[in-house]
PDB file of C-alpha atoms in Angstrom:
ATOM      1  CA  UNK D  16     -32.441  73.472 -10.049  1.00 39.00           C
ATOM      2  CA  UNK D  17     -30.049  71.479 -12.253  1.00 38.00           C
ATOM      3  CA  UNK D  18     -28.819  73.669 -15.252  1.00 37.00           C
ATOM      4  CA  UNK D  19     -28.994  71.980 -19.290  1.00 35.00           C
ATOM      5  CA  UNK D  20     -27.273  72.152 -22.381  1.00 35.00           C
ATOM      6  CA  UNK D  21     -29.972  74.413 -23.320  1.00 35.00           C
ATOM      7  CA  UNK D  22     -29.394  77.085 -21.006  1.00 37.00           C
ATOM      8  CA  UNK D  23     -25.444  76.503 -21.577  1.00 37.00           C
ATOM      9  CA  UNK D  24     -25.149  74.301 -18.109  1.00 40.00           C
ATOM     10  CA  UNK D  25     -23.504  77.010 -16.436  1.00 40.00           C
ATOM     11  CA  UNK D  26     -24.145  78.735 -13.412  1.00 38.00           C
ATOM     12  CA  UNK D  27     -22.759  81.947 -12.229  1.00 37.00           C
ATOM     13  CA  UNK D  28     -21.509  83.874  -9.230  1.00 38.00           C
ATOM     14  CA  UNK D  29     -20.724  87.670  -9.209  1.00 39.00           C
ATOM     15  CA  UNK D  30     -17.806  86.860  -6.772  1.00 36.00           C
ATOM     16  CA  UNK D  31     -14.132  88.640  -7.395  1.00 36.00           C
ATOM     17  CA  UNK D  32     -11.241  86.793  -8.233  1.00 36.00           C
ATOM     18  CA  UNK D  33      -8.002  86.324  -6.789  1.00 36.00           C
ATOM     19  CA  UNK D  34      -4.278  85.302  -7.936  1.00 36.00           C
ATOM     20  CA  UNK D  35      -1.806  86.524 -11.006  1.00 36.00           C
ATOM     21  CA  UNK D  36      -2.413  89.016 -13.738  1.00 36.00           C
ATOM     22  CA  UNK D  37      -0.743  89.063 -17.057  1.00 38.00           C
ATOM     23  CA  UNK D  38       1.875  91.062 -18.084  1.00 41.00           C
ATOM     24  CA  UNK D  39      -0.219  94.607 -19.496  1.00 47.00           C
ATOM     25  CA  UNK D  40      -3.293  93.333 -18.229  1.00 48.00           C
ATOM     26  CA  UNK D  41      -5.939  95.967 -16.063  1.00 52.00           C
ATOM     27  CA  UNK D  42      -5.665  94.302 -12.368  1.00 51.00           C
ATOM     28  CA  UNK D  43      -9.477  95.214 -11.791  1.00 51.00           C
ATOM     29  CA  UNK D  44     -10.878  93.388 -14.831  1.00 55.00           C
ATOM     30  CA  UNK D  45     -11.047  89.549 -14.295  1.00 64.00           C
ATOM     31  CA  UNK D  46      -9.823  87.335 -16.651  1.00 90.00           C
ATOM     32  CA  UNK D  47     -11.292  85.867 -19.501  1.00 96.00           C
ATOM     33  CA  UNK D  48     -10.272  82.278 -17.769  1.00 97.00           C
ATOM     34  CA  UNK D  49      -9.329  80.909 -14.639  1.00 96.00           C
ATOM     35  CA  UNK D  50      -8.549  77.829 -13.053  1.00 97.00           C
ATOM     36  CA  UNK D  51      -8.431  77.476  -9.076  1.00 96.00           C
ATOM     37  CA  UNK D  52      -7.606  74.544  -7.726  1.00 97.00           C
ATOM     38  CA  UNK D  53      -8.585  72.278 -10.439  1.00 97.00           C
ATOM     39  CA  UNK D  54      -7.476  68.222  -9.613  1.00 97.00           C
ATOM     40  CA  UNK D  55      -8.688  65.487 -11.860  1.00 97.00           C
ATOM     41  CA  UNK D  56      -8.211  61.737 -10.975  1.00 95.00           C
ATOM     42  CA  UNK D  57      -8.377  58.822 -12.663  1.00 94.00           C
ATOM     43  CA  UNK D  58      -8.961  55.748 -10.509  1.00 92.00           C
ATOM     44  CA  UNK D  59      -5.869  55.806  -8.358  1.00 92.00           C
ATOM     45  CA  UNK D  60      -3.810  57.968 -10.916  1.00 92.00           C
ATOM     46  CA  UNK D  61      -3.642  61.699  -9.739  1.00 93.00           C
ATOM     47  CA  UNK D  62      -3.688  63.835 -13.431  1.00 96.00           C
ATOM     48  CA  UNK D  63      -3.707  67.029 -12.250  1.00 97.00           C
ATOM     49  CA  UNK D  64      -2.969  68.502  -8.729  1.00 96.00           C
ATOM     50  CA  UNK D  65      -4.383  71.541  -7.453  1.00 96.00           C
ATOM     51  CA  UNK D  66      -4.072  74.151 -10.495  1.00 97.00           C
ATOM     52  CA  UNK D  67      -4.759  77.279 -10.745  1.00 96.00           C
ATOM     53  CA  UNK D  68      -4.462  79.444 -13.767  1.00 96.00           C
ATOM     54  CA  UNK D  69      -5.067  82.486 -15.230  1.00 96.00           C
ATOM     55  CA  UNK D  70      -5.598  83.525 -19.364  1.00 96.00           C
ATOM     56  CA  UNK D  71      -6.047  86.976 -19.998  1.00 96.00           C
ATOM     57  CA  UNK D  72      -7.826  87.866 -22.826  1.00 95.00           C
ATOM     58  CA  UNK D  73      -5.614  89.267 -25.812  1.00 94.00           C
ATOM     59  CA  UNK D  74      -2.744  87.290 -25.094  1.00 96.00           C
ATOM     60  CA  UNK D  75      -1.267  83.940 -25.898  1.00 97.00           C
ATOM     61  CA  UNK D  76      -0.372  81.717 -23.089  1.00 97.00           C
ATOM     62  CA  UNK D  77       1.829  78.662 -23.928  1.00 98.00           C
ATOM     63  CA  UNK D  78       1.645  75.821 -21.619  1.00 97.00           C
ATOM     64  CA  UNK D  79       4.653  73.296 -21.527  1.00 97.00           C
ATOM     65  CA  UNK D  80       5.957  70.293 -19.949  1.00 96.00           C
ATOM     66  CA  UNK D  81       7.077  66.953 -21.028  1.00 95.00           C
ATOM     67  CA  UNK D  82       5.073  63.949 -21.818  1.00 93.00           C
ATOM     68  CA  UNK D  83       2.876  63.369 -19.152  1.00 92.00           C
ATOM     69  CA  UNK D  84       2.692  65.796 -17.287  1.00 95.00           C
ATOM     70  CA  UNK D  85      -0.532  66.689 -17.525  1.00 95.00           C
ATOM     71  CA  UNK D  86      -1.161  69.141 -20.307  1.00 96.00           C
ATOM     72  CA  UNK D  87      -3.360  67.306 -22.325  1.00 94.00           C
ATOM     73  CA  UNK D  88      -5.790  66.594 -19.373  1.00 96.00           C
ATOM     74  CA  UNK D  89      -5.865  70.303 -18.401  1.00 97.00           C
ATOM     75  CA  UNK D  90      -7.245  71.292 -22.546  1.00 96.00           C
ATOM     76  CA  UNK D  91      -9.490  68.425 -22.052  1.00 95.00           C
ATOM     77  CA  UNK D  92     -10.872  69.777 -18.900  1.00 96.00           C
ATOM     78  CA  UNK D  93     -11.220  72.858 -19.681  1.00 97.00           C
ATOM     79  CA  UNK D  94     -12.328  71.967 -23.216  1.00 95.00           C
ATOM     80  CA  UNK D  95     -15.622  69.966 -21.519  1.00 95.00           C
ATOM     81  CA  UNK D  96     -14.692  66.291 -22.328  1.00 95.00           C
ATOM     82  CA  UNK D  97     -13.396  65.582 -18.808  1.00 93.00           C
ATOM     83  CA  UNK D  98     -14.973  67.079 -16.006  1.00 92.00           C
ATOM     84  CA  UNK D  99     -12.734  68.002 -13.065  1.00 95.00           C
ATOM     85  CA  UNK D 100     -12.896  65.932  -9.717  1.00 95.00           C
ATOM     86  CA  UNK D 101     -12.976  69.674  -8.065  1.00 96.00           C
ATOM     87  CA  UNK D 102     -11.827  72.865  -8.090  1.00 96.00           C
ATOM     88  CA  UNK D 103     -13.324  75.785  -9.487  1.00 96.00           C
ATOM     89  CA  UNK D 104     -13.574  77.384 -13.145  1.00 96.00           C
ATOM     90  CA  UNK D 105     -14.245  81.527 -13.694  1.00 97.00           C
ATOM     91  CA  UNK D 106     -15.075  82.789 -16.970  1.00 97.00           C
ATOM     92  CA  UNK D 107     -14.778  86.808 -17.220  1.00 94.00           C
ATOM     93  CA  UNK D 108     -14.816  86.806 -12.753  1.00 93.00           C
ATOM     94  CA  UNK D 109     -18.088  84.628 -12.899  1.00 95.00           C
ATOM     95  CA  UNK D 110     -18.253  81.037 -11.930  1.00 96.00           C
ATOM     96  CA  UNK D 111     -19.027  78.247 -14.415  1.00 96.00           C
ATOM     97  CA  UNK D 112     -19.260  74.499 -14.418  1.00 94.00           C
ATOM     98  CA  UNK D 113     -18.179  73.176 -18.136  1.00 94.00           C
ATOM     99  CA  UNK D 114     -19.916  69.636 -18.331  1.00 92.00           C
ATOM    100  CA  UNK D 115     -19.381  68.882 -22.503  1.00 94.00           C
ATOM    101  CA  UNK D 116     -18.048  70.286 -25.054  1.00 93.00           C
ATOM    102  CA  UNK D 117     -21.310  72.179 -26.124  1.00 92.00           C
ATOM    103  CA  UNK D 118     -20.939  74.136 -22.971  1.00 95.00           C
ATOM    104  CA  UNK D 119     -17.480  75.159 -23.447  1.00 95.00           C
ATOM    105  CA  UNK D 120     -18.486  76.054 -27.064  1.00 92.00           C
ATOM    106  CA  UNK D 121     -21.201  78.351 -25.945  1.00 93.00           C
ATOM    107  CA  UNK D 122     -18.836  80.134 -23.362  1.00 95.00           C
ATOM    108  CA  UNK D 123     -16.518  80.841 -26.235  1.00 95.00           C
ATOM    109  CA  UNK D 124     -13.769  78.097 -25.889  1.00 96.00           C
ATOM    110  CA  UNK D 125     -12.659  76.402 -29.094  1.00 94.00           C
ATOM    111  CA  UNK D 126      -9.833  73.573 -29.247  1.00 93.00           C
ATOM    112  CA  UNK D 127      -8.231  72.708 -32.402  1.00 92.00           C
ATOM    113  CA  UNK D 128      -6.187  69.087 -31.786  1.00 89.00           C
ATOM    114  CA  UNK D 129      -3.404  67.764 -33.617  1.00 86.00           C
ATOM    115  CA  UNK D 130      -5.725  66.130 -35.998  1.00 84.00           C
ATOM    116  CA  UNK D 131      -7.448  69.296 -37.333  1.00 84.00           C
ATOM    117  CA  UNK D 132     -10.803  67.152 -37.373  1.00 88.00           C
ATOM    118  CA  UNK D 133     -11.133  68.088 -41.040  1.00 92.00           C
ATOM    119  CA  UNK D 134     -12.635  66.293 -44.066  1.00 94.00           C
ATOM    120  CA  UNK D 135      -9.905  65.620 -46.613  1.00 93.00           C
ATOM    121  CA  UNK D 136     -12.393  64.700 -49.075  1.00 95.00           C
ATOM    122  CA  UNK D 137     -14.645  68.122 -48.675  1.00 95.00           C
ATOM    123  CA  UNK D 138     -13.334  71.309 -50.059  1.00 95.00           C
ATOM    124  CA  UNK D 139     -12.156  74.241 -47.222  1.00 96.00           C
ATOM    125  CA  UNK D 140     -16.128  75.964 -47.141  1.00 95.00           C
ATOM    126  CA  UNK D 141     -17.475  72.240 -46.563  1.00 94.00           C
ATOM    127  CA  UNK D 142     -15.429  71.971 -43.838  1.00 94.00           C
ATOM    128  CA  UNK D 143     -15.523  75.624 -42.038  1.00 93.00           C
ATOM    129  CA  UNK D 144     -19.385  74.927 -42.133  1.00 93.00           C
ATOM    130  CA  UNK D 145     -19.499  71.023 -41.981  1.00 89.00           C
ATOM    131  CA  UNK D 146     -22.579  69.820 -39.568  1.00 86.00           C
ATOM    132  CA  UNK D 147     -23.928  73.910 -39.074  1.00 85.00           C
ATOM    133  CA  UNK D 148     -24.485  74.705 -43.023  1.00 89.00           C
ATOM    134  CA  UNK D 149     -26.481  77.596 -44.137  1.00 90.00           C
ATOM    135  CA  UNK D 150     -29.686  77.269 -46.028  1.00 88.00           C
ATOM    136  CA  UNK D 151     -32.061  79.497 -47.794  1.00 88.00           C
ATOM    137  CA  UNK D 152     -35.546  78.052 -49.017  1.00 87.00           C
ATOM    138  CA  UNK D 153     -34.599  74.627 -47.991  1.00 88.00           C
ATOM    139  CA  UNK D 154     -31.710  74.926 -50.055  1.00 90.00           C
ATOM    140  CA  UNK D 155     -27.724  75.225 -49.419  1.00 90.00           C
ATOM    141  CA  UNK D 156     -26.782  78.596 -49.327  1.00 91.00           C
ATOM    142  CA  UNK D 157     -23.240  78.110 -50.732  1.00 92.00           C
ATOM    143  CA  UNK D 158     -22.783  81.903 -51.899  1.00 93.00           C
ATOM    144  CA  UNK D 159     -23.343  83.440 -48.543  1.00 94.00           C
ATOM    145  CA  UNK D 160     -21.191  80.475 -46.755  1.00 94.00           C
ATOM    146  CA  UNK D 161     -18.279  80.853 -49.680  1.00 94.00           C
ATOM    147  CA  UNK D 162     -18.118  85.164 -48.868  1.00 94.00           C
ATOM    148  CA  UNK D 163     -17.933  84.546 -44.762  1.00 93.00           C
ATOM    149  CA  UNK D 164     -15.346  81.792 -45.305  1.00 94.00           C
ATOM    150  CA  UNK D 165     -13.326  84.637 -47.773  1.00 94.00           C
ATOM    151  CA  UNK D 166     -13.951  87.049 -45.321  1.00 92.00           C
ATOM    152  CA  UNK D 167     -12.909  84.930 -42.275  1.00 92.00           C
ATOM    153  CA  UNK D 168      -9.634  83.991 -43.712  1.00 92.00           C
ATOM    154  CA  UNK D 169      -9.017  87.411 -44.852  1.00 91.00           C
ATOM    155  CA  UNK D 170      -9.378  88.441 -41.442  1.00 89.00           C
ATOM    156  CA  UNK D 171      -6.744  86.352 -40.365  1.00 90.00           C
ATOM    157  CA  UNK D 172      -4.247  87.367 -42.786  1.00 88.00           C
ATOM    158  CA  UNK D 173      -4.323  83.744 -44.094  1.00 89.00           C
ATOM    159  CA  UNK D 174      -3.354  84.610 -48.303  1.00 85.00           C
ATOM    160  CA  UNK D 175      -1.274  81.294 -49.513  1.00 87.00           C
ATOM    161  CA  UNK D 176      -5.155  79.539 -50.046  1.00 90.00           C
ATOM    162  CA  UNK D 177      -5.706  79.626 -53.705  1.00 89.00           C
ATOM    163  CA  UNK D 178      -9.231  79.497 -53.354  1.00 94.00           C
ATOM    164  CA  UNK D 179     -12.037  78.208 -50.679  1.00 95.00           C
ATOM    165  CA  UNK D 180     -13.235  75.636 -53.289  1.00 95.00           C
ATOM    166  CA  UNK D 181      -9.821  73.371 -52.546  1.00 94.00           C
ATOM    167  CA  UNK D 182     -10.241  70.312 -51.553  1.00 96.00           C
ATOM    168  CA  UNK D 183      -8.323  70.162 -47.992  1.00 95.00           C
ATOM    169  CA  UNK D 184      -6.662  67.016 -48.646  1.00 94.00           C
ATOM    170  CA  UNK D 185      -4.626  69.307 -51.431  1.00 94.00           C
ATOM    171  CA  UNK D 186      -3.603  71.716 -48.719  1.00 93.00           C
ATOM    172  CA  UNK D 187      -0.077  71.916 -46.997  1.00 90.00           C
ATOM    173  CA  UNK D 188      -0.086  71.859 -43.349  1.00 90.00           C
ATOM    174  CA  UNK D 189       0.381  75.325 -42.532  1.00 90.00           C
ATOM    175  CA  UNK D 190      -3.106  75.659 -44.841  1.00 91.00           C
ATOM    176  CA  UNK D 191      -4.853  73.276 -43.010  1.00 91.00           C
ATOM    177  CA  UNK D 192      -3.925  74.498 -39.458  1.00 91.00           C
ATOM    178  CA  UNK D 193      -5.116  78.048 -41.133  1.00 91.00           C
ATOM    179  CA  UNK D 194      -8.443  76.564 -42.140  1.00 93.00           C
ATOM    180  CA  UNK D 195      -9.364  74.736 -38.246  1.00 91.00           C
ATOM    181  CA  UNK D 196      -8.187  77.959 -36.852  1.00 91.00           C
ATOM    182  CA  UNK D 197     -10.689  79.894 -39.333  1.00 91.00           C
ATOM    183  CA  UNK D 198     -13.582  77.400 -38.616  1.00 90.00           C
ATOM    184  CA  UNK D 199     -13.027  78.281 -34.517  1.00 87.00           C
ATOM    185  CA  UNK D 200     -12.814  81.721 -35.094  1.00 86.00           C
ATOM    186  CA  UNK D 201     -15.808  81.824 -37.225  1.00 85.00           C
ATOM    187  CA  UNK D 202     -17.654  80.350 -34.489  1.00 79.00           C
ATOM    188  CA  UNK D 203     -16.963  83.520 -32.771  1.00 84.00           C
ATOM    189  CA  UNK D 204     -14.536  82.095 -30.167  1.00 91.00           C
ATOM    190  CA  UNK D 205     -13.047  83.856 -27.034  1.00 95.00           C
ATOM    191  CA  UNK D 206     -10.354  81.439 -26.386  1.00 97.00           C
ATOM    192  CA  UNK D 207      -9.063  79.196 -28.664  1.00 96.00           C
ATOM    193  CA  UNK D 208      -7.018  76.082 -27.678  1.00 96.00           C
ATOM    194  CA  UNK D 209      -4.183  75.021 -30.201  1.00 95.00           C
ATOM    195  CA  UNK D 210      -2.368  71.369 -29.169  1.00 94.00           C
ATOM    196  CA  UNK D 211       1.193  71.535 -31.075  1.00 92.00           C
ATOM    197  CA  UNK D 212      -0.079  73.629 -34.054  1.00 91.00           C
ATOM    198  CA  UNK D 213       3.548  73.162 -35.693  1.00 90.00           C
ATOM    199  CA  UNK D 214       4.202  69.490 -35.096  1.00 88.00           C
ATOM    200  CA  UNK D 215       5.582  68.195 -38.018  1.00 79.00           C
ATOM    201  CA  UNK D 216       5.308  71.091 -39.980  1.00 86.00           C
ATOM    202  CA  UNK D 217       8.100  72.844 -42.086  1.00 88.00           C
ATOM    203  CA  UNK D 218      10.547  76.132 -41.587  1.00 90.00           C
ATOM    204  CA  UNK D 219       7.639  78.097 -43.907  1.00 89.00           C
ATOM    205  CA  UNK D 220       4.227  76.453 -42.358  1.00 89.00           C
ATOM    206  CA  UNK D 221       5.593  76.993 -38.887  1.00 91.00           C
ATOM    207  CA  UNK D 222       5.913  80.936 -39.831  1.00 91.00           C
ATOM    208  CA  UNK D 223       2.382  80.622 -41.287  1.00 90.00           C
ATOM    209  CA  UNK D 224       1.090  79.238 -38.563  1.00 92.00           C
ATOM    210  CA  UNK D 225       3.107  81.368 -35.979  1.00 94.00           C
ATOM    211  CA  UNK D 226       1.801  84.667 -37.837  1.00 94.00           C
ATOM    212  CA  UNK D 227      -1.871  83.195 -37.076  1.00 93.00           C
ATOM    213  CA  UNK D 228      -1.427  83.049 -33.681  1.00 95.00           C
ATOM    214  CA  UNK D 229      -0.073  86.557 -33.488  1.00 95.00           C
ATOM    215  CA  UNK D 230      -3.458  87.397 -35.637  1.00 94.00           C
ATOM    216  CA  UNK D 231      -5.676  85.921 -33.091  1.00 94.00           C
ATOM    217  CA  UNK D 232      -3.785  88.223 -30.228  1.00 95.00           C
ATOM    218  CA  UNK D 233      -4.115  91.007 -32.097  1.00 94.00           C
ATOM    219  CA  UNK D 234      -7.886  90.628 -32.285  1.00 92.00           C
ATOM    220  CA  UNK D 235      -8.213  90.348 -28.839  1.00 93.00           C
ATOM    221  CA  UNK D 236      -8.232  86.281 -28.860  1.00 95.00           C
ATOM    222  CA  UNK D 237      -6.944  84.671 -25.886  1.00 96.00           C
ATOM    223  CA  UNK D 238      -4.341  81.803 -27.025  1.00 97.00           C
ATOM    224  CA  UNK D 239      -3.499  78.669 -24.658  1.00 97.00           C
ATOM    225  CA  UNK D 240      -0.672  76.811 -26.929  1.00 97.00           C
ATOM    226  CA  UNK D 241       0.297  73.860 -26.317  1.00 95.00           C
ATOM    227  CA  UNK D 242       4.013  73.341 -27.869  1.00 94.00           C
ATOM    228  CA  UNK D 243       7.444  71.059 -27.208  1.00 92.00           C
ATOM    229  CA  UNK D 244       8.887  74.064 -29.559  1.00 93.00           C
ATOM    230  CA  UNK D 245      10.471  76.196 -27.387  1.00 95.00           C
ATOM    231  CA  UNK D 246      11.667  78.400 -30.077  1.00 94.00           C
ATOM    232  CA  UNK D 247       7.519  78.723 -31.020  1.00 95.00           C
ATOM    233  CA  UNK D 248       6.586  79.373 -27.631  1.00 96.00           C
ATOM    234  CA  UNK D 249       9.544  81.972 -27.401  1.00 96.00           C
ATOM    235  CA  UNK D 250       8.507  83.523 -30.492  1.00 96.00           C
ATOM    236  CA  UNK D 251       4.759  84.212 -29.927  1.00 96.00           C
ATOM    237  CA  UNK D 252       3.842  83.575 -26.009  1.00 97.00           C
ATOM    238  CA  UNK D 253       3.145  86.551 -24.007  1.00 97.00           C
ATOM    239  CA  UNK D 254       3.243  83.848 -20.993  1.00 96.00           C
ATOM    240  CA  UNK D 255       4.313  80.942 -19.817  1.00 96.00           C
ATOM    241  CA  UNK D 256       2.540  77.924 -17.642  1.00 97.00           C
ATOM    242  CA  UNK D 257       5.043  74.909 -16.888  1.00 96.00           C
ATOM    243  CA  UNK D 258       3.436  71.683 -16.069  1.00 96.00           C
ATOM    244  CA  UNK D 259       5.592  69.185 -14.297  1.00 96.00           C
ATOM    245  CA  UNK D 260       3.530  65.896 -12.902  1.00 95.00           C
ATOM    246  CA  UNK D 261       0.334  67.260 -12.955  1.00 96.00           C
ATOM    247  CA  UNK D 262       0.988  70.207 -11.143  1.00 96.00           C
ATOM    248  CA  UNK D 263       1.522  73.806 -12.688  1.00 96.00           C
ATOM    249  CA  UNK D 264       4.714  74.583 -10.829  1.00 95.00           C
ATOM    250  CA  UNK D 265       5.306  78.090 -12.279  1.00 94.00           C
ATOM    251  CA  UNK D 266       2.775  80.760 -14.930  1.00 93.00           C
ATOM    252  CA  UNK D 267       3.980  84.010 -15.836  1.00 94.00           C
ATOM    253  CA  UNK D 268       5.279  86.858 -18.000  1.00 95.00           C
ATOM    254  CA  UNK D 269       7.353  85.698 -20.733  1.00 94.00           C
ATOM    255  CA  UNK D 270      10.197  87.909 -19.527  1.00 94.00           C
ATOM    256  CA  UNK D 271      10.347  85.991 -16.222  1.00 93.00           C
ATOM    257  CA  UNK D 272      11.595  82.889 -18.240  1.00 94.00           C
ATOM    258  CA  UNK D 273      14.923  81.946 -20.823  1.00 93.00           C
ATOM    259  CA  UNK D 274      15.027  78.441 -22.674  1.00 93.00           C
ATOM    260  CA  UNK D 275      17.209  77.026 -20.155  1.00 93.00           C
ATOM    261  CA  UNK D 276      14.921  78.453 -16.887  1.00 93.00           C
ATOM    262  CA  UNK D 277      11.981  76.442 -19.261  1.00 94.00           C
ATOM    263  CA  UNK D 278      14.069  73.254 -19.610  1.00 94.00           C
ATOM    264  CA  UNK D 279      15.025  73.087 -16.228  1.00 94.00           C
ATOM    265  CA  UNK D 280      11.542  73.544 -15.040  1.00 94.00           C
ATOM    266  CA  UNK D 281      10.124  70.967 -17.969  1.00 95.00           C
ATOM    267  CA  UNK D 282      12.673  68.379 -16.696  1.00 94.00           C
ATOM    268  CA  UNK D 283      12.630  68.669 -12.567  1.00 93.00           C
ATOM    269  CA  UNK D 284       9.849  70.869 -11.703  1.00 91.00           C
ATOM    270  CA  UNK D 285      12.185  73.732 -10.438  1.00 87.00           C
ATOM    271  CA  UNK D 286      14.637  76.564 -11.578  1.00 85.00           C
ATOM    272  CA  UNK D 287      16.956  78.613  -9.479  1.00 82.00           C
ATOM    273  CA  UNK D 288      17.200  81.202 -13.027  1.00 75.00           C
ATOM    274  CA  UNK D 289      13.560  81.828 -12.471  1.00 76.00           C
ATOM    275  CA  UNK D 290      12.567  84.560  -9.817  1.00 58.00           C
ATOM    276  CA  UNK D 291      10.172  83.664  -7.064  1.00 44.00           C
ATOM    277  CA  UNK D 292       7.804  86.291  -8.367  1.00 42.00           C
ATOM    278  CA  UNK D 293       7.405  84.020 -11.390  1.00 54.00           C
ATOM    279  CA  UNK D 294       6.256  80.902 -10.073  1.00 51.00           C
ATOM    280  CA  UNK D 295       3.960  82.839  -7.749  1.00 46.00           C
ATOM    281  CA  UNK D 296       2.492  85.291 -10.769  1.00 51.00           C
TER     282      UNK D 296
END
């Protein structure tokens, strides 16, 4: 029987997985994500080849490559707004097919995109509860939404926001990025996608944002970054996934990699500075 959004659209299979564990990761658990041999076409245009991926819980995995090669189309499919053309998706070693965005929201998967999808005009607890507000007796319940919003940005360290009654389009973008990240944790999210979280930000909002990410990690928050900074990704990733073309030619420890083994793989797909254990992990 066909699954619906109601019962999440998923179906599940109790079946093991294979492939590469992270770096401090317990090789009997399965991973809170994988990917196995995920291609996506569009018409004639090949997007992704034949991926497979792993994201251990707990631990932020930054995916590079250059433009084009595929790294937006692998957030979107595993975000729910493109459905692969095959290949297989495990969530915590069970088997699940992500049709929308509603489905990867009930799994636990949150993606914040370059353009924050936030209200300038509506004021940071407006926005962390914007289309899901709470209400008691018919009413808005602003007190208890205005404590969980405190409490949620307390819990991620975030301290340079004056108060949750700001207006966003006041905030600097280090604040901002704080505030999407807040609304996807809030949601209670597993995973949580970030696309180029310091793109055009500053020396200081790039450290804000940076000590976020750690934050999530530390709470047990898988990370999938997506950055062109390699000094970010060097700064917070516990691992590394290289697209080149639409194929993920190496994922792996951090310590497998340097910036110039990343550049060469970014720019031709290959590095002799990275060992075969890397592209294979």
């Amino acid at each position: 029987m066909e699954t619906t959004p109601e019962n999440m659209n998923l179906t599940s299979s109790d079946s093991g997985l294979s492939g590469p564990n992270g770096s401090g990761v317990d090789p009997s658990a399965p991973m809170l994500l994988s990917l196995r041999d995920i291609t996506k076409s569009f018409g004639a245009v090949q997007a992704l080849q034949h991926v497979d991926l792993d994201i251990p819980a707990g631990q932020v995995t930054a995916l590079i490559g250059d433009n084009g090669a595929g790294k937006s189309t692998l957030i979107k499919t595993i975000s729910g707004i493109w459905a692969p053309s095959s290949g297989t998706m495990y969530w915590q070693g069970k088997e699940v097919h992500v049709h929308t965005p509603r489905d990867a929201s009930h799994l636990g998967i949150a993606t914040v995109y370059q353009d924050l999808a936030l209200c300038d005009n509506l004021d940071i607890v407006q926005n962390m509860y914007l289309g899901r507000e709470d209400t008691k007796a018919g009413l808005l319940d602003e007190i208890s939404m205005e404590i969980t919003t405190k409490q949620t940005l307390a819990d991620l360290s975030v301290s340079t926001v004056k108060s949750v009654r700001q207006v966003v389009g006041s905030l600097s973008g280090g604040q901002r990025q704080a505030v999407a990240v807040a609304r996807a944790v809030m949601r209670e999210s597993k995973l949580v996608i970030l696309d180029e979280p310091t793109a055009a930000l500053g020396v200081s909002q790039t450290a804000q944002v940076l000590e976020l990410i750690r934050t999530l990690s530390s709470k047990g928050i898988a990370v999938l970054v997506i950055s062109h900074n390699l000094n970010d990704v060097f700064s917070v990733a516990d691992r590394i996934a290289v697209m080149y073309l639409g194929t993920l030619v190496s994922h792996g420890p951090i310590a497998n990699y340097d910036r110039n083994s990343a550049v060469e793989m970014i720019t031709t797909g290959r590095s002799d500075r990275v060992s075969a254990a890397a592209s294979s992990n």
